[in-house]
Short mmCIF file of C-alpha atoms and ligand atoms in Angstrom, two decimals:
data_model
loop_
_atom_site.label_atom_id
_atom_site.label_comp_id
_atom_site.label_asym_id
_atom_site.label_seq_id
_atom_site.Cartn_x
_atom_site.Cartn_y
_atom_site.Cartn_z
CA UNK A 845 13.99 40.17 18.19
CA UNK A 846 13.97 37.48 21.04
CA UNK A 847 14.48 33.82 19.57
CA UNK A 848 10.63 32.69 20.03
CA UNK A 849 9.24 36.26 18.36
CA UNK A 850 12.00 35.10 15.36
CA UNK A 851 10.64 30.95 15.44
CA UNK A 852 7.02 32.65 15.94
CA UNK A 853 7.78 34.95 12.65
CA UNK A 854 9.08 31.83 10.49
CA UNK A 855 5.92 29.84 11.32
CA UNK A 856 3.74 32.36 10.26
CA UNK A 857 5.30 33.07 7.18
CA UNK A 858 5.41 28.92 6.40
CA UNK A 859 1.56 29.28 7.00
CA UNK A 860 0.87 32.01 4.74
CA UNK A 861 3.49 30.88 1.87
CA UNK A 862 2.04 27.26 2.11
CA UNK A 863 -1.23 28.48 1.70
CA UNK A 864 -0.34 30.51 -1.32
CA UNK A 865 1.61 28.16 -3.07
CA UNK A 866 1.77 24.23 -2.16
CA UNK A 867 -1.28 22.57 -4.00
CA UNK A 868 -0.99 19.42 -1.36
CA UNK A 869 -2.25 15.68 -1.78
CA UNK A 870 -5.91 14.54 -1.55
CA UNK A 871 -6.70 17.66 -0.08
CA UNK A 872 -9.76 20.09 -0.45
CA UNK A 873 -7.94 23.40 0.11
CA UNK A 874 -11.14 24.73 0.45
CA UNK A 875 -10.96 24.03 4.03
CA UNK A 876 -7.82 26.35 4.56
CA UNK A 877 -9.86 29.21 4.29
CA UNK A 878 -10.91 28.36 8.00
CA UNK A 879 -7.99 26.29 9.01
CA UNK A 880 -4.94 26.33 8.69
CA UNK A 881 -3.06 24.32 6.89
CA UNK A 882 -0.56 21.01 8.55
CA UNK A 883 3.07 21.32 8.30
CA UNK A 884 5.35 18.07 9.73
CA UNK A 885 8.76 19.57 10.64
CA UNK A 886 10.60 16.48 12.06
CA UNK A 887 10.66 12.80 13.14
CA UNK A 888 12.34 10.55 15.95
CA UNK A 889 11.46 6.52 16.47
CA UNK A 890 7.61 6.71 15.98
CA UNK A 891 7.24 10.62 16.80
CA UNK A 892 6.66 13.26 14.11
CA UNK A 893 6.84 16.58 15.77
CA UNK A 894 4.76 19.63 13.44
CA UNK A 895 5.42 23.47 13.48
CA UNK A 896 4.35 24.48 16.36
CA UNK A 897 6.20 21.77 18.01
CA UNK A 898 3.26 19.95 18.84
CA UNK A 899 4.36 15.94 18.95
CA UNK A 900 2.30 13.24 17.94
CA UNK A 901 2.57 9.29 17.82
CA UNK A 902 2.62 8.76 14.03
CA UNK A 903 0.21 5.85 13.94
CA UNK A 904 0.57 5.76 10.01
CA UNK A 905 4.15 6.27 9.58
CA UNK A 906 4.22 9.07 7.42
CA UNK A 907 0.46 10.05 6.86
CA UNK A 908 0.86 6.70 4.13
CA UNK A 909 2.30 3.68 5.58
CA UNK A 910 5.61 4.23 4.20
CA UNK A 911 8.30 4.93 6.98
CA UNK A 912 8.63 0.99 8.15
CA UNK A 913 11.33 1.67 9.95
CA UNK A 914 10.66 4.78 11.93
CA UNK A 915 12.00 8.37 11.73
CA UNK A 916 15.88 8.86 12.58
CA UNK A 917 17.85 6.00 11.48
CA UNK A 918 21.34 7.02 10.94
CA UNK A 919 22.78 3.99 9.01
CA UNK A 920 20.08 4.98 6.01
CA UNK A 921 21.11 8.76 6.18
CA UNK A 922 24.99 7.53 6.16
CA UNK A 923 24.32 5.29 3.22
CA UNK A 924 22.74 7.69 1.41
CA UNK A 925 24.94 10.09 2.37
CA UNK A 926 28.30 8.01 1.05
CA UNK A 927 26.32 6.92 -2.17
CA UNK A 928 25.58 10.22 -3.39
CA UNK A 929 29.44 11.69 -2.48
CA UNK A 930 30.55 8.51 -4.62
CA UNK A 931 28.30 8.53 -7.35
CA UNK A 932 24.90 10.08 -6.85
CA UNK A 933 23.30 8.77 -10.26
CA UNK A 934 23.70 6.43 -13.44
CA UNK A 935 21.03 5.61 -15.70
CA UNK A 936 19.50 2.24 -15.62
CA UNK A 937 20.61 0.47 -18.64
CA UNK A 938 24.20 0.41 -16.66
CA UNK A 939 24.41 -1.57 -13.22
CA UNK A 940 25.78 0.08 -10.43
CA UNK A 941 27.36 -1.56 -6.71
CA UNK A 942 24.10 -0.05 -5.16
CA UNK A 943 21.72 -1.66 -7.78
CA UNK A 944 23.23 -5.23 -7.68
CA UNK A 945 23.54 -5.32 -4.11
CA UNK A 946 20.22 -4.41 -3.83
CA UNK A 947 18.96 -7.19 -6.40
CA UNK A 948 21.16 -9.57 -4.25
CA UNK A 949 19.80 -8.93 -1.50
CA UNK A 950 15.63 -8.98 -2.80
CA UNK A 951 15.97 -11.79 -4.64
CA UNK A 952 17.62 -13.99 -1.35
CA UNK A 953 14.37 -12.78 0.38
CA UNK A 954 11.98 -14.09 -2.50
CA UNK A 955 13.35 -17.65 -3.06
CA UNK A 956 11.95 -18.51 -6.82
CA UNK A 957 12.56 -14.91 -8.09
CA UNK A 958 15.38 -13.89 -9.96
CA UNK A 959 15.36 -10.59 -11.58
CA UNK A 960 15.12 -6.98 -9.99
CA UNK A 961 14.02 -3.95 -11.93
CA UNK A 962 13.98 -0.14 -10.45
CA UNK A 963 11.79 2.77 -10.88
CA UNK A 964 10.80 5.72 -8.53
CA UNK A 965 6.84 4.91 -7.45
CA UNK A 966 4.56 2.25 -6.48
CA UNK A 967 2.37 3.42 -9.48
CA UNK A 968 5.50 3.36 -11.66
CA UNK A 969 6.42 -0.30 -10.60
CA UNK A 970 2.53 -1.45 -11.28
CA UNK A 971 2.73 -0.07 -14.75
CA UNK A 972 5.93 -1.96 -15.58
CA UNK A 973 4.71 -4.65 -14.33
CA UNK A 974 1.86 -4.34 -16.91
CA UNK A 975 4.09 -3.54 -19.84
CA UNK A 976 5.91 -6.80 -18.88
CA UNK A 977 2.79 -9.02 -18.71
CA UNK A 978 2.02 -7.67 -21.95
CA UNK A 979 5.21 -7.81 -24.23
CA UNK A 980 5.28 -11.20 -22.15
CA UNK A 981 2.64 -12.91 -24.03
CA UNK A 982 3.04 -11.15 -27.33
CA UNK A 983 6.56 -12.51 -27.35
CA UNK A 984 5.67 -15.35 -26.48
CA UNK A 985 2.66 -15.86 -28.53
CA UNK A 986 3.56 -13.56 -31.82
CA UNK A 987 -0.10 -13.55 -33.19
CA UNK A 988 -1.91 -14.01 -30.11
CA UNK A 989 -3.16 -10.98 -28.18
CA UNK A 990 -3.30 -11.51 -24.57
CA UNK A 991 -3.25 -7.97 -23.13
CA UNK A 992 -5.69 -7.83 -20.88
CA UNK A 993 -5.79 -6.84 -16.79
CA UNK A 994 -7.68 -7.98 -14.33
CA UNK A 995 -8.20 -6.33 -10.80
CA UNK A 996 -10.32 -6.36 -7.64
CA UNK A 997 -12.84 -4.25 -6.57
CA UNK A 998 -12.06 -2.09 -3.68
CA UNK A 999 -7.97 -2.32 -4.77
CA UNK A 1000 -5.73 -0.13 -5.34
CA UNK A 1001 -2.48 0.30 -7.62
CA UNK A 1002 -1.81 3.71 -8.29
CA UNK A 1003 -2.14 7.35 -9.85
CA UNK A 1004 -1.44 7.57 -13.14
CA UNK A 1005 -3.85 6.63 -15.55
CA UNK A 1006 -2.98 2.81 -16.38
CA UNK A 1007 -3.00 1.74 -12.63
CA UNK A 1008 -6.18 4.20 -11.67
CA UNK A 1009 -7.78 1.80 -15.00
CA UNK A 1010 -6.23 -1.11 -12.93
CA UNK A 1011 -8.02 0.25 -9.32
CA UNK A 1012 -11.18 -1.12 -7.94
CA UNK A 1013 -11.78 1.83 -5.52
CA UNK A 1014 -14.61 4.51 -7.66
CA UNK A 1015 -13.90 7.55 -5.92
CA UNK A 1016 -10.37 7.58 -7.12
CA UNK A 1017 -11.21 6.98 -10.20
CA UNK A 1018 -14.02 9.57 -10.79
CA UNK A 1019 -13.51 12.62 -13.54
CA UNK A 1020 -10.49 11.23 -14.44
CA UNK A 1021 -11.80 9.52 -17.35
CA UNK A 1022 -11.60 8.27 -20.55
CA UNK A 1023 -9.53 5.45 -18.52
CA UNK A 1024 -7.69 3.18 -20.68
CA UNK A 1025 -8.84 0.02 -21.97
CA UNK A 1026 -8.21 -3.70 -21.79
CA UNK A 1027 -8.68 -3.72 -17.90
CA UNK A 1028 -11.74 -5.80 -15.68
CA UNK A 1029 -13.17 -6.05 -12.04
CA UNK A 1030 -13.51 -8.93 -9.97
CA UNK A 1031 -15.04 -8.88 -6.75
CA UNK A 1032 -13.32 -7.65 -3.44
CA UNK A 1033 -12.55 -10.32 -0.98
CA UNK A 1034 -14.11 -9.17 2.05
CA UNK A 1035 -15.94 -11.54 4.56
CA UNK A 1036 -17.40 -9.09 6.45
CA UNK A 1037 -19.27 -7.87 3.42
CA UNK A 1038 -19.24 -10.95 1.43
CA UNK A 1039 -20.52 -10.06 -2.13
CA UNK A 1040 -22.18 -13.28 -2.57
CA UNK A 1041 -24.14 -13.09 0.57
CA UNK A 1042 -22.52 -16.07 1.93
CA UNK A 1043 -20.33 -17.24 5.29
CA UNK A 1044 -17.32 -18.50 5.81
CA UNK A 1045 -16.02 -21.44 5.68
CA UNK A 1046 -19.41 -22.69 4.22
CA UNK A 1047 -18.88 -20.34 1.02
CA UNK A 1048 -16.62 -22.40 -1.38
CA UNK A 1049 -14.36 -19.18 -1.44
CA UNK A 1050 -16.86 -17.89 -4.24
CA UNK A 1051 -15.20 -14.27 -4.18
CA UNK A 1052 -11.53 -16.40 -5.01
CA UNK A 1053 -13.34 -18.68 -8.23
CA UNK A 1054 -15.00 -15.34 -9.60
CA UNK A 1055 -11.79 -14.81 -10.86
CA UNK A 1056 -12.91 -18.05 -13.89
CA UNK A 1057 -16.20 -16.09 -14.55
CA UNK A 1058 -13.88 -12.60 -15.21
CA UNK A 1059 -11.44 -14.67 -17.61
CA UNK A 1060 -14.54 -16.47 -19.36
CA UNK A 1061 -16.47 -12.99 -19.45
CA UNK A 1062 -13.24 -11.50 -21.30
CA UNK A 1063 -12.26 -14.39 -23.61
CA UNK A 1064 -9.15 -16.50 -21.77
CA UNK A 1065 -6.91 -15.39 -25.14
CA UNK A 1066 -7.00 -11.82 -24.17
CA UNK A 1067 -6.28 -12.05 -20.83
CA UNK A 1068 -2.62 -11.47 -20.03
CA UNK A 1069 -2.57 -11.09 -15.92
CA UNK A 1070 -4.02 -10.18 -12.37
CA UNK A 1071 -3.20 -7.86 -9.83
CA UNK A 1072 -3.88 -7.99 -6.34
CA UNK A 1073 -2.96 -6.57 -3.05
CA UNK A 1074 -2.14 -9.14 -0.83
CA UNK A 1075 -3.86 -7.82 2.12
CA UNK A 1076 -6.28 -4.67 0.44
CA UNK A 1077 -4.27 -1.77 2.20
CA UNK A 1078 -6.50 1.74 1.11
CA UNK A 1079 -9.60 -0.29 0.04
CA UNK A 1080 -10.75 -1.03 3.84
CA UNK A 1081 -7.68 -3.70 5.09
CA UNK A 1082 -8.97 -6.74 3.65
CA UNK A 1083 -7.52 -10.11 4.75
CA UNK A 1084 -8.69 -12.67 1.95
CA UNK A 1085 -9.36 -16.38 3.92
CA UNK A 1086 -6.36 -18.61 3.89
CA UNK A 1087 -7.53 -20.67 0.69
CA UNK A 1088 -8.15 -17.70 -1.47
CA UNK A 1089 -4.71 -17.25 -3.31
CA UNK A 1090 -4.38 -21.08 -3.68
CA UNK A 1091 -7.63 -20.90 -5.65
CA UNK A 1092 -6.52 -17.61 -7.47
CA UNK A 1093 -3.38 -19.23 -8.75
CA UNK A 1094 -4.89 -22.52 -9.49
CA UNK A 1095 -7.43 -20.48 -12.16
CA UNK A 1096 -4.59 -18.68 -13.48
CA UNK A 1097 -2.68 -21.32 -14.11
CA UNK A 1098 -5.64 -23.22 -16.22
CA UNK A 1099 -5.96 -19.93 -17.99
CA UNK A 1100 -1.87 -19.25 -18.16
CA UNK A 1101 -2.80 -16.12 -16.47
CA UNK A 1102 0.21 -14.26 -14.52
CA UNK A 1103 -0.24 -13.36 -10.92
CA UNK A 1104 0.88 -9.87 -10.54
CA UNK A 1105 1.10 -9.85 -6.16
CA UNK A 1106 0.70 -5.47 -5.66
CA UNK A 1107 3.81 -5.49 -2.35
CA UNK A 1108 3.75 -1.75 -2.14
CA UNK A 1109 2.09 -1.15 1.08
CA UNK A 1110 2.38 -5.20 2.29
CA UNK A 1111 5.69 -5.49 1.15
CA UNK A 1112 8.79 -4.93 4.43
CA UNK A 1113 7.10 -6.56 7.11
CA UNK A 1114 3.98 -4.35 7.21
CA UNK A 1115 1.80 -7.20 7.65
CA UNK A 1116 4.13 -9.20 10.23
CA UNK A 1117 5.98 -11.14 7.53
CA UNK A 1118 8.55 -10.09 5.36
CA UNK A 1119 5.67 -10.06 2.51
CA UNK A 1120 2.35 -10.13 2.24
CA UNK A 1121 2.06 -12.91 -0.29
CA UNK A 1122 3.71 -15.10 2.43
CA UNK A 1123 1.06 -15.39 4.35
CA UNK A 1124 -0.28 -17.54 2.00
CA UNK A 1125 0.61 -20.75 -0.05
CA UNK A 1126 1.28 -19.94 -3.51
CA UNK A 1127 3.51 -18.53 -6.33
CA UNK A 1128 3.11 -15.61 -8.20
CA UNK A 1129 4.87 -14.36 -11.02
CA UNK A 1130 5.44 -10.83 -10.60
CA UNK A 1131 6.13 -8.75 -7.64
CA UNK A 1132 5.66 -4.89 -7.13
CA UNK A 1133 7.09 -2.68 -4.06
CA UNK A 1134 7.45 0.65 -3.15
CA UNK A 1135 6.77 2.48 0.11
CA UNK A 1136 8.59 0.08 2.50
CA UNK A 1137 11.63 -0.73 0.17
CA UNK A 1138 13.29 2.36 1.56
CA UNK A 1139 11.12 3.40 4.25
CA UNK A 1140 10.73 6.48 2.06
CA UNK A 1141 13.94 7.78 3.15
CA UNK A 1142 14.05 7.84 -1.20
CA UNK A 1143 11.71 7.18 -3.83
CA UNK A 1144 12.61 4.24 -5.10
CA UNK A 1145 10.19 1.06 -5.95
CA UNK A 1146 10.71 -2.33 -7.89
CA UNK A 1147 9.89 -5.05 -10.04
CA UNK A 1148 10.85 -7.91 -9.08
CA UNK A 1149 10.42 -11.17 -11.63
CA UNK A 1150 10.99 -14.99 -12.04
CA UNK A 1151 13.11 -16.20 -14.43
CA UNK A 1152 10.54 -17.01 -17.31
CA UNK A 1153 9.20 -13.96 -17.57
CA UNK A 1154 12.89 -12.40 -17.97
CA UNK A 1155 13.94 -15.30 -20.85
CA UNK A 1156 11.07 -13.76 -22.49
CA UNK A 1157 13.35 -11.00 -23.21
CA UNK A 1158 15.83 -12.24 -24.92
CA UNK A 1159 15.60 -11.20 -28.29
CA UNK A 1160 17.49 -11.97 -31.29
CA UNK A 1161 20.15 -9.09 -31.61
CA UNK A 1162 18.18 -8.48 -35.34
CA UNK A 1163 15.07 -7.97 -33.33
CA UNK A 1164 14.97 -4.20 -32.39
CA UNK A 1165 11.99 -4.51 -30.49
CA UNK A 1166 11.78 -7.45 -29.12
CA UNK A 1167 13.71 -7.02 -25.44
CA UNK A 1168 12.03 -4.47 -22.94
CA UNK A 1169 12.32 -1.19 -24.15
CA UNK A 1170 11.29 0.55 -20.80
CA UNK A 1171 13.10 3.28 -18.93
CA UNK A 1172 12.96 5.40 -15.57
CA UNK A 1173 15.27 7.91 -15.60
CA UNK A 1174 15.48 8.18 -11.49
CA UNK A 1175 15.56 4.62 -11.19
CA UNK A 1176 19.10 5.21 -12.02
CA UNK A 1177 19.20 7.31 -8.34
CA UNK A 1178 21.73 4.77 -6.76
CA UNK A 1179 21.51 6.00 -3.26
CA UNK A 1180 17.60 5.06 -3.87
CA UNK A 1181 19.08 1.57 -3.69
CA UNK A 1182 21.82 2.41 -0.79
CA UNK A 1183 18.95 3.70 1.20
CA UNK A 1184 16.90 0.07 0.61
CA UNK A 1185 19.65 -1.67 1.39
CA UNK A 1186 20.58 -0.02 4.70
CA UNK A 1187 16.60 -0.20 5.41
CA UNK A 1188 16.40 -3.86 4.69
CA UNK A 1189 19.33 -4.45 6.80
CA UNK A 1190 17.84 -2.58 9.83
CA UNK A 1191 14.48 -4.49 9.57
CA UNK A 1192 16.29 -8.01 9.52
CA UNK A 1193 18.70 -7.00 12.66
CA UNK A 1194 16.25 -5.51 14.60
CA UNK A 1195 14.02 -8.15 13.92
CA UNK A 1196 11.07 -5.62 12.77
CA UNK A 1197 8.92 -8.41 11.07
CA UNK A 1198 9.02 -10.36 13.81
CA UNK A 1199 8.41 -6.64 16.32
CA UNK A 1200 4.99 -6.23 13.66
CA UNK A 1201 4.04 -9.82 13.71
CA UNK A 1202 4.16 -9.55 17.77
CA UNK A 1203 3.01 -6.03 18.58
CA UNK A 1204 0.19 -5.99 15.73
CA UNK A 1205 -1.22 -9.30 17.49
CA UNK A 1206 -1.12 -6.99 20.67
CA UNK A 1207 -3.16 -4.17 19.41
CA UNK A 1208 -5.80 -6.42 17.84
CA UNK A 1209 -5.78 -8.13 21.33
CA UNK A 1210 -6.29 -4.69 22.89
CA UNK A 1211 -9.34 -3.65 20.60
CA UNK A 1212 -11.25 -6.75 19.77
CA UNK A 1213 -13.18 -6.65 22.66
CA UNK A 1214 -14.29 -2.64 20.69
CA UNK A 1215 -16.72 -4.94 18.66
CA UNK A 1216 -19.13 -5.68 21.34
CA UNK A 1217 -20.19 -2.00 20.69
CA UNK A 1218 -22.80 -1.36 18.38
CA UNK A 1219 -21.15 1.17 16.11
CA UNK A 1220 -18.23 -1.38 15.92
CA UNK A 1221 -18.29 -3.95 13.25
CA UNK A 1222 -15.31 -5.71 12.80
CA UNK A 1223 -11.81 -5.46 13.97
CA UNK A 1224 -9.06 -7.08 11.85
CA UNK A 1225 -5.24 -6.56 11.45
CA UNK A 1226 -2.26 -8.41 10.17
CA UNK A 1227 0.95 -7.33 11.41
CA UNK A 1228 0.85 -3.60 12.34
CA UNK A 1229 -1.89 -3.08 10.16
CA UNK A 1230 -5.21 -2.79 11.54
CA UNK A 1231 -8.29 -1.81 10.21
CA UNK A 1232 -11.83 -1.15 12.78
CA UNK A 1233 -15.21 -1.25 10.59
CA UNK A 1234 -17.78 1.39 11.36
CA UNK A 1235 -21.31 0.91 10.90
CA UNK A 1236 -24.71 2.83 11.64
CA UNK A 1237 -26.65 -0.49 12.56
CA UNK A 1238 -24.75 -3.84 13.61
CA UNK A 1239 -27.60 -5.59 11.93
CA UNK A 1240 -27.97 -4.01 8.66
CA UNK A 1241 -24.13 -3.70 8.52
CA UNK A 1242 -25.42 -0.12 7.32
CA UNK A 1243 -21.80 1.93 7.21
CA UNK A 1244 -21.31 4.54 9.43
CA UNK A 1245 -20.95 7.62 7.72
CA UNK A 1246 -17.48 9.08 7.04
CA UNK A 1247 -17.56 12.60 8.48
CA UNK A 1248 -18.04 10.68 11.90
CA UNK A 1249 -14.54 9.08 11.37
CA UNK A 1250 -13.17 11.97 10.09
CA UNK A 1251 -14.23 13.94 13.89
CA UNK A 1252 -12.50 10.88 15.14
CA UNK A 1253 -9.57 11.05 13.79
CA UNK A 1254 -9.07 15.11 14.27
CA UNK A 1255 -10.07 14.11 18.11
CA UNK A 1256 -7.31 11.64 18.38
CA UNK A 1257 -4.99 13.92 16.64
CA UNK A 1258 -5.80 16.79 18.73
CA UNK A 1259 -3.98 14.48 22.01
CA UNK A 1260 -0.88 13.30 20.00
CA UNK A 1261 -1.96 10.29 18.39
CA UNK A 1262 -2.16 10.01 14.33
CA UNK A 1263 -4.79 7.89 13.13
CA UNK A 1264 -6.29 7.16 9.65
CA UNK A 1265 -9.14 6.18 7.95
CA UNK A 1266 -10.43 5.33 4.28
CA UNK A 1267 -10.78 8.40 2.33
CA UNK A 1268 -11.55 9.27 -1.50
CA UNK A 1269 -11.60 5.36 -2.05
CA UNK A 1270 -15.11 3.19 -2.53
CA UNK A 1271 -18.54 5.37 -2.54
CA UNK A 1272 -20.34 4.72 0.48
CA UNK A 1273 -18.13 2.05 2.12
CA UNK A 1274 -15.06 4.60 3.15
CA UNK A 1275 -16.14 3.65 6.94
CA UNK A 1276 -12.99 1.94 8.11
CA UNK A 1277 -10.24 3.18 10.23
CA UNK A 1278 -6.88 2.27 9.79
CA UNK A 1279 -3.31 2.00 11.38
CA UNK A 1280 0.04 1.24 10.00
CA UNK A 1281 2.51 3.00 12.63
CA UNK A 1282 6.34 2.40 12.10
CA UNK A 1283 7.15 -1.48 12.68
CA UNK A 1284 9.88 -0.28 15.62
CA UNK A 1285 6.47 0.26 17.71
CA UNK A 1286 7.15 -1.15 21.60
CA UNK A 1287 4.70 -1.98 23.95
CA UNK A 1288 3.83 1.03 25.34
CA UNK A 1289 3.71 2.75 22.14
CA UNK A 1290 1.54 0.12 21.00
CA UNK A 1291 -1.14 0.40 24.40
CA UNK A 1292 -1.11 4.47 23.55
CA UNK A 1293 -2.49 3.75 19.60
CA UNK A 1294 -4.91 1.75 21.36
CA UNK A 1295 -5.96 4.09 23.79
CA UNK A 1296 -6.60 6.23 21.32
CA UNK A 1297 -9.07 4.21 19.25
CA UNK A 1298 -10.36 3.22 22.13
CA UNK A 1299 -10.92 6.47 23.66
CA UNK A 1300 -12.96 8.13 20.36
CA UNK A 1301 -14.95 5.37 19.66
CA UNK A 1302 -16.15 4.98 23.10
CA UNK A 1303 -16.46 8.89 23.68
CA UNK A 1304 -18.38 8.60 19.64
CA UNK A 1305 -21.01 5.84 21.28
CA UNK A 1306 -21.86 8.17 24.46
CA UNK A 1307 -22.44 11.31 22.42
CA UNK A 1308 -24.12 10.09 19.08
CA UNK A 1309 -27.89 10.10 19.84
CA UNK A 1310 -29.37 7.21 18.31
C1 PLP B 1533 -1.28 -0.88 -2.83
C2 PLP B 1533 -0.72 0.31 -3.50
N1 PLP B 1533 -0.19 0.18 -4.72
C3 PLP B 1533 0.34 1.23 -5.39
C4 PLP B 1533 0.35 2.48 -4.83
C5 PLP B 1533 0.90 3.64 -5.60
O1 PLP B 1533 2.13 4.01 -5.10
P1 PLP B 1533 2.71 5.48 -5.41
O2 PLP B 1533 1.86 6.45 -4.70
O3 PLP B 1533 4.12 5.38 -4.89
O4 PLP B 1533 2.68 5.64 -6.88
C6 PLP B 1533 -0.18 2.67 -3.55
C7 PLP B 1533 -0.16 4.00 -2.91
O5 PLP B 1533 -0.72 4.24 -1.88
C8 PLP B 1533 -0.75 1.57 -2.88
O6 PLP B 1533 -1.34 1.71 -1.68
#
């Protein structure tokens, strides 16, 4: 057999096993029947190539914003590499080089925090952070029971069942039920959509202060923290106004309410500073990360905490339950924490922030002009993370049905370029596209993503008969 009949062979049989076996993400398999199913073989700079060697410009870096850093980068795969030869796992109640380096090296990012907790998943890392907010307050307040969480509408935290309580997004949510309890919506922070029917600036950042009305609605002594995404990654790339968080953290403190800041998607420069929260003059109390620690070269997320909430902790040797009595067994993978490190260091040298910051302003440069169409109703980014607003009628703000993105995004795929678009997340509203390619994006790279929006929603507007 000639060496394309034997590559031809292996494909097909990857097809066919897949299809037997693999039950994959978010996905209807129902649609395999006809099609057949994707397979993503390999991955250089911002290229992922699939099995039939077909490349495409990964405009998402890794289907879900994780791989900040962009396919390929040795130093990771060395540091890794040497971790696991000298010591590829300890559990977490022992410190390891890997783990304290790590911790260094977080907490001189995040001046005011001090304390650095591992676990394997962004929804892993939310819970904790819950668990924390909790125990918290009861060992603070021994008789007091401030347990509650409060979230926003059109968020999201996670998959298991406490953080999917803790989401504001419906469709995720849905069938999955009885949810736990002790957890409460605020409204999303979206201008565009504003839920009190008001404009900006003339709005006295009702959507921020709604946050009182939740705490009031709930009783103040039962509420124990918030969590937010800085910049609403899944939920339609919201961008609260600049005096939002000020406000947020100004209730919370009246209310001694912790501010739980969600970093998993923001988090490593996604947003064109080191983290989301920084865009924005505040403090919270607890951080979260995942995707970006590592670039998802491993699983590995984080808690990361000030001081107080740590002291908490410190229980009287007599008191057996009184420290945090948590555990993650593969937070103890120390070349999780080699691979973070080795990422962190690669987005500081090659000045990646500063790349996202720069090209991300350049792409929303490139498209803004897209809202003069009338299917086009807003373009926003941060950072290389951009997010176009579909609607039906400009006026009406009327969204534009999702199958029409969905033929979109298979036509931009179909000529090399990977973009996304809300999916499974809030009923009715999943009508914005989205990028988040790898933050080593150049110029050119950056033009081609742009094209390719460019090209299906203009090629959309001559063929859709209104
Ligand atoms: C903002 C946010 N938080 C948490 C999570 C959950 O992370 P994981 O899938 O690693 O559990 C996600 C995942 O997409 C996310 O977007």
């Amino acid at each position: 057999m000639n060496k394309q009949a034997s590559i031809e062979m292996k494909v097909e049989e990857l097809v066919r096993l897949q299809k037997e076996h693999l039950w994959l993400h978010m996905t209807n398999h129902k649609a395999f029947e006809t099609q057949e199913p994707p397979i993503m073989v390999s991955g250089k700079g911002c290229m992922v190539t699939d099995i039939h060697g077909k490349e495409y410009l990964d405009g998402l870096s890794g289907a879900i914003w994780c791989v900040n850093v962009g396919y390929g980068q040795q130093a990771i795969v060395n540091a890794i590499t040497e971790q696991l030869q000298l010591l590829p796992f300890y559990g977490g109640s022992t410190g390891t080089p890997p783990y304290i380096r790590l911790a260094q090296k977080l907490v001189e990012l995040l001046p005011g925090f001090s304390k650095v907790y591992v676990a394997n998943s962004g929804s892993e890392a939310n819970e904790k952070s819950f668990k924390m907010s909790r125990q918290y307050f009861r060992q603070k307040y021994p008789g007091k029971d401030k347990y509650k969480i409060i979230y926003r509408h059109r968020d999201y935290h996670g998959s298991t069942l406490a953080v999917l309580a803790a989401t504001g997004q419906d469709e995720r949510k849905a069938g999955y039920g009885p949810l736990p309890l002790g957890f409460a919506e605020m409204p999303h922070a979206l201008c565009y959509r504003c839920h009190f029917g008001k404009t900006y600036p003339g709005c006295n950042i009702e959507c921020a202060r709604a946050l009182e009305t939740v705490i009031k609605q709930e009783g103040p002594d039962s509420v124990a923290a918030v969590i937010l995404e800085p910049i609403t990654a899944g939920g339609g790339i919201i961008i609260p106004v600049a005096e939002y968080y000020p406000i947020i953290q100004e209730i919370c403190r009246k209310y001694e309410v912790l501010m739980v800041m969600d970093e998993v998607v923001n988090g490593f420069g996604r947003t064109g500073k080191m983290f989301g929260y920084q865009h924005y003059d505040f403090e919270p109390d607890i951080l979260t990360m995942a995707k970006g620690l590592a670039s998802a070269y491993m699983p590995i997320s984080a808690v990361v905490t000030k001081k107080y909430i740590f002291d908490q902790f410190l229980a009287d040797p007599a008191d057996t339950l009184g420290y945090f009595r948590d555990i993650s067994t593969f937070g103890g993978c120390t070349a999780g924490c080699a691979a973070a490190i080795a990422n962190i260091n690669i987005i500081q040298e090659q000045k990646l922030t500063e790349n996202s910051a720069a090209m991300g302003q350049y792409l929303l440069d490139s498209l803004k002009d897209l809202e003069e169409l009338p299917m086009v109703g807003e373009v926003r980014g941060k950072g290389l993370f951009l997010g176009i607003e579909m609607v039906e009628d400009k006026k009406t703000k009327a969204p534009l049905p999702e199958k029409y993105l969905a033929q979109m995004v298979a036509e931009a795929k179909a000529d090399g370029v990977i973009i996304g678009r809300m999916a499974r997340s809030v009923s009715g509203l999943n009508n914005v596209f989205t990028a988040a390619p790898p933050l080593i994006l150049n110029k050119q790279e950056t033009e081609r993503l742009a094209m390719a929006f460019r090209k299906v929603i203009e090629k959309f507007h001559t063929t859709y008969a209104k």
